[in-house]
Tab-separated table of C-alpha atoms and ligand atoms in Angstrom:
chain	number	residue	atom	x	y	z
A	711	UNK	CA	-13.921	-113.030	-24.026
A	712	UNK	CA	-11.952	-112.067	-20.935
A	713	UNK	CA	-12.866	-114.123	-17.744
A	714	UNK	CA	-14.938	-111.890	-15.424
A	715	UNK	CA	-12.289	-111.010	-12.762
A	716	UNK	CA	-9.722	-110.514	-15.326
A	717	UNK	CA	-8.764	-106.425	-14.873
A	718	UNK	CA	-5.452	-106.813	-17.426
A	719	UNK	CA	-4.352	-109.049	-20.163
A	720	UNK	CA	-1.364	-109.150	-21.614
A	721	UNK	CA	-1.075	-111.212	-24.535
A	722	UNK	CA	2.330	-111.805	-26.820
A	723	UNK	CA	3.598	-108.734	-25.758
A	724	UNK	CA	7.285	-107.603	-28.109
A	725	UNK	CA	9.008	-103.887	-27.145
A	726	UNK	CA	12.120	-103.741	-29.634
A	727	UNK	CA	14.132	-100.445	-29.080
A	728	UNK	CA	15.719	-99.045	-31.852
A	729	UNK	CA	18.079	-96.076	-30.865
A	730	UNK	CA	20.882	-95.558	-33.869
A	731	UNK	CA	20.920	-98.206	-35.760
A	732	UNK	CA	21.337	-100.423	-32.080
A	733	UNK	CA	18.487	-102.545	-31.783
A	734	UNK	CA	17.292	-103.660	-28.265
A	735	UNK	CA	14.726	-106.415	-27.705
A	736	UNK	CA	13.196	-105.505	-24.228
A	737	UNK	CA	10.326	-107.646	-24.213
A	738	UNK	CA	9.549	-110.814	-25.928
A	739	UNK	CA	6.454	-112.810	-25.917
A	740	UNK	CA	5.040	-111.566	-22.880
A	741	UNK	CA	1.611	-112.872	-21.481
A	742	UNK	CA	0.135	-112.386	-18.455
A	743	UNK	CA	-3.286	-112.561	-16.893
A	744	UNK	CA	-3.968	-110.302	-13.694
A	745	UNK	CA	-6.893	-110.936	-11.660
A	746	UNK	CA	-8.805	-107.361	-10.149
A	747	UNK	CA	-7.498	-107.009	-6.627
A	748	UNK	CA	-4.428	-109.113	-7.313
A	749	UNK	CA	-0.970	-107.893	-6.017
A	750	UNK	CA	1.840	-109.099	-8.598
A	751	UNK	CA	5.510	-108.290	-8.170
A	752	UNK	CA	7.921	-108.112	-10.964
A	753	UNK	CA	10.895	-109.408	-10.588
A	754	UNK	CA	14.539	-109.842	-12.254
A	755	UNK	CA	17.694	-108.027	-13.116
A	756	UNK	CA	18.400	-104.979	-13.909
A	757	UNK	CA	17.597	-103.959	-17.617
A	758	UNK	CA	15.366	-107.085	-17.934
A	759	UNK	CA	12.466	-104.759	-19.198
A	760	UNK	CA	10.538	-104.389	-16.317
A	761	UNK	CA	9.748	-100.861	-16.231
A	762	UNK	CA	9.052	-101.327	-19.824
A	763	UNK	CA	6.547	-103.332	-18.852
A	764	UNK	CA	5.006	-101.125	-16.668
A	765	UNK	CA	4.791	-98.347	-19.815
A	766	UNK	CA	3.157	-100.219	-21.951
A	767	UNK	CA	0.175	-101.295	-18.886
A	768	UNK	CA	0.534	-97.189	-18.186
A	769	UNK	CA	0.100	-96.403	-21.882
A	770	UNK	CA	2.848	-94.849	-21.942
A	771	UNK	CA	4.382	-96.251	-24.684
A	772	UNK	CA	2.791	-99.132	-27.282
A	773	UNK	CA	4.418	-102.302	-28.396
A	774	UNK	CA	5.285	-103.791	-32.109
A	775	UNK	CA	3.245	-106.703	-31.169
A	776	UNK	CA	0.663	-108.043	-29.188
A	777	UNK	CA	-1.600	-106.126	-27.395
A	778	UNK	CA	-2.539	-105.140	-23.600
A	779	UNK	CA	-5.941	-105.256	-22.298
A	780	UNK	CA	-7.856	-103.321	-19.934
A	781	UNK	CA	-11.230	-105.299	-18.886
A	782	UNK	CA	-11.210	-105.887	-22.739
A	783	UNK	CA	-10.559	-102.472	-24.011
A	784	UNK	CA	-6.976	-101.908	-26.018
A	785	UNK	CA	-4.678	-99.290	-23.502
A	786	UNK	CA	-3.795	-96.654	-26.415
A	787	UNK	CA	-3.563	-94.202	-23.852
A	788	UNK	CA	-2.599	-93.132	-20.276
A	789	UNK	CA	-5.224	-92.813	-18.028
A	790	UNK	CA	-5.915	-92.010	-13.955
A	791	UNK	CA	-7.486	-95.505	-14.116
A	792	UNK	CA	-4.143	-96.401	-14.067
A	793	UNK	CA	-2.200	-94.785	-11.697
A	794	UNK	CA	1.717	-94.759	-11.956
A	795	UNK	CA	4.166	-94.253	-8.624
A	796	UNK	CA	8.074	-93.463	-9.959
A	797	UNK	CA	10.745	-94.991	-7.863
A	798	UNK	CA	11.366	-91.476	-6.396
A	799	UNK	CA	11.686	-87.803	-6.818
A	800	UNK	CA	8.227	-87.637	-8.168
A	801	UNK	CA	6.735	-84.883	-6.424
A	802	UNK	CA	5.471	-81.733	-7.373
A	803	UNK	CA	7.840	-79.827	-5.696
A	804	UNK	CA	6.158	-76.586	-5.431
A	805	UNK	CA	3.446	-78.025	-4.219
A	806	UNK	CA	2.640	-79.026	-0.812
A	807	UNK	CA	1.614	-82.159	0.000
A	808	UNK	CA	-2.232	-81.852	0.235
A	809	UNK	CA	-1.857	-79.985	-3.175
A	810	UNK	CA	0.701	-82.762	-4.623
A	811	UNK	CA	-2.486	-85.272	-3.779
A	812	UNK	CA	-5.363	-82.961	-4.688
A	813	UNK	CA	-3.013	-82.765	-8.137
A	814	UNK	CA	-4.992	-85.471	-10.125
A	815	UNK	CA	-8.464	-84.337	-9.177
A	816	UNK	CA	-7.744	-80.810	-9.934
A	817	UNK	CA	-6.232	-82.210	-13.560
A	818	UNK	CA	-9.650	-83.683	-13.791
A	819	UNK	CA	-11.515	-80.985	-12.745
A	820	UNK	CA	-13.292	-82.985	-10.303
A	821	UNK	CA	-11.767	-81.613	-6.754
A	822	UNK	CA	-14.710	-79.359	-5.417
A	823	UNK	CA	-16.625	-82.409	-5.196
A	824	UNK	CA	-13.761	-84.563	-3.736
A	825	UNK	CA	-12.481	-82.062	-1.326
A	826	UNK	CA	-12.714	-83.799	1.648
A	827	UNK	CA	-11.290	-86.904	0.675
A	828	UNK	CA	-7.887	-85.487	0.554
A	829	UNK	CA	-8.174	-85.612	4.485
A	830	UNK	CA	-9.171	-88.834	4.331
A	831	UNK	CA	-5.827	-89.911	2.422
A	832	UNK	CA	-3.485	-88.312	4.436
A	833	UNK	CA	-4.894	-89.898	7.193
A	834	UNK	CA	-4.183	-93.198	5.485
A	835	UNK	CA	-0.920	-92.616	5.222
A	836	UNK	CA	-0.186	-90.890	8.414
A	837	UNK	CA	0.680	-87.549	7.164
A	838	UNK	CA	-1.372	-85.605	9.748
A	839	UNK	CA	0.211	-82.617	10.582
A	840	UNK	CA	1.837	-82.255	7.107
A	841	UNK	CA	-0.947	-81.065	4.851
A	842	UNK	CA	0.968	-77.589	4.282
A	843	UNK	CA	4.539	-79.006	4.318
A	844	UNK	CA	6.455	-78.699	0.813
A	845	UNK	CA	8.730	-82.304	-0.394
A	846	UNK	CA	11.853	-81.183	0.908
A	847	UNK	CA	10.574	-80.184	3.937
A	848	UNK	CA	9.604	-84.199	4.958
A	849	UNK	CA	11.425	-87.752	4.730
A	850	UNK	CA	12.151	-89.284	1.620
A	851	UNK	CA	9.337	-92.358	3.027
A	852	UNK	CA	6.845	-90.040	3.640
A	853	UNK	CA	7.314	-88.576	0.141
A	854	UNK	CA	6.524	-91.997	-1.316
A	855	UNK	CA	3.596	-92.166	0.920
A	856	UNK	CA	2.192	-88.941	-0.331
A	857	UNK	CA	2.578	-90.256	-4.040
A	858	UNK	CA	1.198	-93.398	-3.199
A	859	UNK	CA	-1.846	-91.177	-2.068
A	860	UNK	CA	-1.913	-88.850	-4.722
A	861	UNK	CA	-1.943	-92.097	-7.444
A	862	UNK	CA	-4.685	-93.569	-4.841
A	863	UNK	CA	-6.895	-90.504	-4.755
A	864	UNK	CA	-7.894	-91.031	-8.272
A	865	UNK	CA	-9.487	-94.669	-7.690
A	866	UNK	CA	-7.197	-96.642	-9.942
A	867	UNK	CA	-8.006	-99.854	-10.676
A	868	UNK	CA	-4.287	-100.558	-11.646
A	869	UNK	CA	-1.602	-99.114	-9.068
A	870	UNK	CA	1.438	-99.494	-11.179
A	871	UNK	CA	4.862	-99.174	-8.420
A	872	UNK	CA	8.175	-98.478	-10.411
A	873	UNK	CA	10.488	-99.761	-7.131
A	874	UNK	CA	9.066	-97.150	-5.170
A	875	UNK	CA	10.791	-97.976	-2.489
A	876	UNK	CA	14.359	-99.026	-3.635
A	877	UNK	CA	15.925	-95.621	-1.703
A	878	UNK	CA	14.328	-95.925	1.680
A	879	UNK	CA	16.104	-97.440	4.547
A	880	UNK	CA	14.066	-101.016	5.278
A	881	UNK	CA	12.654	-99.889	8.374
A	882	UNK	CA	10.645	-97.360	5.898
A	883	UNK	CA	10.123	-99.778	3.493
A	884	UNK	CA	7.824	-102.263	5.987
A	885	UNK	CA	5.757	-99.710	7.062
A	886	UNK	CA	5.394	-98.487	3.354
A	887	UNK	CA	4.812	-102.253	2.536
A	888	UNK	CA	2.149	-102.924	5.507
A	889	UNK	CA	0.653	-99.504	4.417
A	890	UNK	CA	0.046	-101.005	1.172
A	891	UNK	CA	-1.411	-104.038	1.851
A	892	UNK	CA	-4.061	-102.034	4.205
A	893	UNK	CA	-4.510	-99.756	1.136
A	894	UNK	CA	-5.583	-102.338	-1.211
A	895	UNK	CA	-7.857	-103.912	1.452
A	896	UNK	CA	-9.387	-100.568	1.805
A	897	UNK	CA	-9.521	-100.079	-2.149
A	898	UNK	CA	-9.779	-103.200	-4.119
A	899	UNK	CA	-7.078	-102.013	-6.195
A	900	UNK	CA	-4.976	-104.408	-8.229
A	901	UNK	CA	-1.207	-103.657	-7.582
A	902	UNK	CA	1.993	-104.369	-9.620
A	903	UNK	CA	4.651	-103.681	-8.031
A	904	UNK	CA	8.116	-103.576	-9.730
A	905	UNK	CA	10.889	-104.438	-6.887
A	906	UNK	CA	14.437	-106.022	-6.730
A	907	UNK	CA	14.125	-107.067	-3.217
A	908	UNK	CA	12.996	-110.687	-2.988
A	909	UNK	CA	11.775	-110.407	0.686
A	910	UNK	CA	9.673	-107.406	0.074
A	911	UNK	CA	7.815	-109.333	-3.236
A	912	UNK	CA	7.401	-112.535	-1.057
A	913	UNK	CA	5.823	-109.910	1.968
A	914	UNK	CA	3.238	-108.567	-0.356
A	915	UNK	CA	2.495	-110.906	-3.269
A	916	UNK	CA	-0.540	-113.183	-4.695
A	917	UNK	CA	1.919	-114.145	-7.633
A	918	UNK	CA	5.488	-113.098	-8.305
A	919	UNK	CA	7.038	-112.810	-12.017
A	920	UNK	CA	10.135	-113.425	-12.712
A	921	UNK	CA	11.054	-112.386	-15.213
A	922	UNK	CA	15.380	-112.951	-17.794
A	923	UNK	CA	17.071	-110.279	-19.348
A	924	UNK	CA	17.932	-109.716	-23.254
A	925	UNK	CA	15.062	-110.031	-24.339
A	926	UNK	CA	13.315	-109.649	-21.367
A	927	UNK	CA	10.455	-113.033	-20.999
A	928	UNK	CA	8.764	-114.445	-18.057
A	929	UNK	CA	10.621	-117.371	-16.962
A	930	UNK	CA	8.341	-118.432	-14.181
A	931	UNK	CA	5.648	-117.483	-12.125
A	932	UNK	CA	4.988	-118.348	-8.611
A	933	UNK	CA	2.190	-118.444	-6.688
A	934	UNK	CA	2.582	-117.475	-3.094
A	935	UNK	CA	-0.176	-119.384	-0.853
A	936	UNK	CA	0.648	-117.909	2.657
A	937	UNK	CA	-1.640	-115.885	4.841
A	938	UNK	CA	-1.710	-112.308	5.911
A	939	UNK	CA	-0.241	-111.070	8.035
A	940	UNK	CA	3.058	-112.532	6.816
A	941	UNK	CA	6.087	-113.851	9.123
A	942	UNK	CA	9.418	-112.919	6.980
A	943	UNK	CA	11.352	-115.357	9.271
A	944	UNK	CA	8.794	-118.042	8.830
A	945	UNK	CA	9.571	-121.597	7.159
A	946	UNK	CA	7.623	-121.359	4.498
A	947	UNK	CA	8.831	-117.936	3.759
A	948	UNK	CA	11.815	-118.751	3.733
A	949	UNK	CA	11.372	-121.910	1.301
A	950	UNK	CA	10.165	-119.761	-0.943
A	951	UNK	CA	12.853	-117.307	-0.884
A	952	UNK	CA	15.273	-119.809	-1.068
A	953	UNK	CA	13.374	-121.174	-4.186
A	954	UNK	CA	13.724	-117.562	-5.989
A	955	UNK	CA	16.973	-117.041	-5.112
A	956	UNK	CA	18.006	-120.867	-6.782
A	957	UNK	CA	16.780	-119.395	-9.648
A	958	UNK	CA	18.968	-116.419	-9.626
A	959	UNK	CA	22.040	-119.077	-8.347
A	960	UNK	CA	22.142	-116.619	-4.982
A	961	UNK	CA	21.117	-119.155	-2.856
A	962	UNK	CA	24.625	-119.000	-1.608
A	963	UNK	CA	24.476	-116.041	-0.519
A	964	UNK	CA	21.643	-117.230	2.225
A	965	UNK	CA	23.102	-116.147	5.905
A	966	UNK	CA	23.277	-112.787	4.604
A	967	UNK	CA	19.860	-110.866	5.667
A	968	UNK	CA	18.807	-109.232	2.936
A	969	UNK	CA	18.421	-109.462	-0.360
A	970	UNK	CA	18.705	-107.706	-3.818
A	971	UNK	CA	18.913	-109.282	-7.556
B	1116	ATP	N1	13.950	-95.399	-24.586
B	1116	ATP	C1	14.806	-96.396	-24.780
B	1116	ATP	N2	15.578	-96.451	-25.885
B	1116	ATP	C2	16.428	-97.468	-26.116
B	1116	ATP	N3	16.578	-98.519	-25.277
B	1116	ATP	C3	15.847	-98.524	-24.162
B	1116	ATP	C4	14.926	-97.467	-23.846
B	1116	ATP	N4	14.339	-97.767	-22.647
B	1116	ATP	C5	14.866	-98.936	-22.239
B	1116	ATP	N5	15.769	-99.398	-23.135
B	1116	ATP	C6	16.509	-100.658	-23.045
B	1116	ATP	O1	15.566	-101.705	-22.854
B	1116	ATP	C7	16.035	-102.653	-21.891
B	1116	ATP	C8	15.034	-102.739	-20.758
B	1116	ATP	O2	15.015	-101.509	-20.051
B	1116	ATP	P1	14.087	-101.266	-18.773
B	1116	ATP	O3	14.269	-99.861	-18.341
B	1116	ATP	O4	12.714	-101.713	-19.083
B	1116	ATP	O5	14.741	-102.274	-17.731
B	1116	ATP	P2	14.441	-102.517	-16.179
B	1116	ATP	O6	14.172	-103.970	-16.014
B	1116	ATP	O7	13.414	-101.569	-15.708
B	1116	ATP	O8	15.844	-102.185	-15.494
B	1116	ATP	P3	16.175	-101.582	-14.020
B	1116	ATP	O9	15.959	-102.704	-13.041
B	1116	ATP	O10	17.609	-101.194	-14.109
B	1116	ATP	O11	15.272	-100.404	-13.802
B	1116	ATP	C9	17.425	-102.175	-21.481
B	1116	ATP	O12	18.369	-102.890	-22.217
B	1116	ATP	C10	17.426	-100.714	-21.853
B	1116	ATP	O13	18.716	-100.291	-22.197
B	1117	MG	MG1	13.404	-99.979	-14.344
């Protein structure tokens, strides 16, 4: 039996890829436990498996062993339980934005009833004013915003972020981040958040996973204690960054003021 605030359980987890006679071993042996409301980041190089990963939670895809576990049910299946932000371009683009975010309740034939919330979202993520506009007529932040809200909309209990933010300038990316953290005050959502920016998994995280490449396994996960609101130039932030980075052998790289695995 699952522990009661267990939403997700990952347990011995193996994703081979086999793609002309080449065989890839994305995943070994993964296990993980997330807690409901938790905010995990995923971190490690690129091709390590992560967004593999984040297919198998979405049910996207199913692995050769092991099996993942939502509140003790198998995931054979995608589901709006689960919702799933791409690192960009996402958008329905001939749809505006209130209809990009009324997408998933029209999908689920549920949107008469749940009309008024899409007001409610926008609100949330400050797109007042752009309920009619189409994607390319707004910023490539407030774009992520509206997917964030149209993945929000449909209650997940699991908000699954592919580096949705990777392409925005970092000014963006802290309001997007701050805007996140109020959003799973607000919801109670659990978050996992797939990043390669060490600061931003630090800013936002209960626990950060780190995960090694070929084939991709946890190597560590670390527990980050501090308060909200965080301080990104505070001491023990920056202990902890330095930490991670040892682990990648950046820590040389320190003066520099940002930075990406
Ligand atoms: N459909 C596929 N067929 C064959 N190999 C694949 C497939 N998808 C991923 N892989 C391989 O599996 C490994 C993990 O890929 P994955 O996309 O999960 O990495 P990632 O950690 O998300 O990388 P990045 O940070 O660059 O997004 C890589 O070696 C990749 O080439
Ligand atoms: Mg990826």
């Amino acid at each position: 039996m699952s522990e009661r605030n267990t939403i997700l359980e990952i347990e011995g987890v193996n994703r081979i890829y086999k793609d002309k006679g080449k065989r890839v071993e994305a995943l070994k042996d993964i296990n993980l436990s997330v807690k409901r409301g938790e905010f995990i980041s995923i971190i490690g190089s690129s091709g390590c498996g992560k967004t593999t990963l984040l297919r198998l939670i979405a049910g996207l895809d199913t692995p050769q062993a092991g099996k993942l576990l939502l509140e003790g049910e198998e995931i054979t299946n995608t589901d709006p339980k689960r919702g799933y932000v791409f690192q960009q371009g996402s958008l329905f683009q001939w749809l505006t934005v209130e209809q990009n975010i009324a997408a998933g309740l029209k999908a689920r034939h549920i949107y008469k009833e749940n009309k008024e919330r899409i007001a409610e979202y926008i609100d949330m993520i400050g797109l007042e004013g752009f309920e009619r506009a189409y994607p390319h007529q707004i910023s490539g932040g407030m774009a992520q915003r509206v997917a964030i809200a149209r993945a929000l909309i449909n209650d997940p209990e699991i908000l699954l972020l592919d580096e949705p933010m990777g392409a925005l300038d970092s000014f963006t990316r802290a309001d997007i981040q701050d805007k996140l953290l109020e959003l799973r005050k607000a919801s109670n959502a659990t978050m996992i958040l797939v990043t390669h920016d060490v600061d931003e998994a630090i800013y936002l995280s209960d626990r950060i996973v780190i995960m090694t490449p070929r084939p991709g396994k946890i190597s560590q996960i670390l527990e980050v204690e501090l308060p909200h609101p965080r301080h990104r130039g505070g001491t023990e932030f920056l202990m902890i960054r330095r930490n991670i980075l040892e682990k990648f052998h950046l820590a040389s790289a320190m003066p520099e003021p940002e930075y990406r695995i």
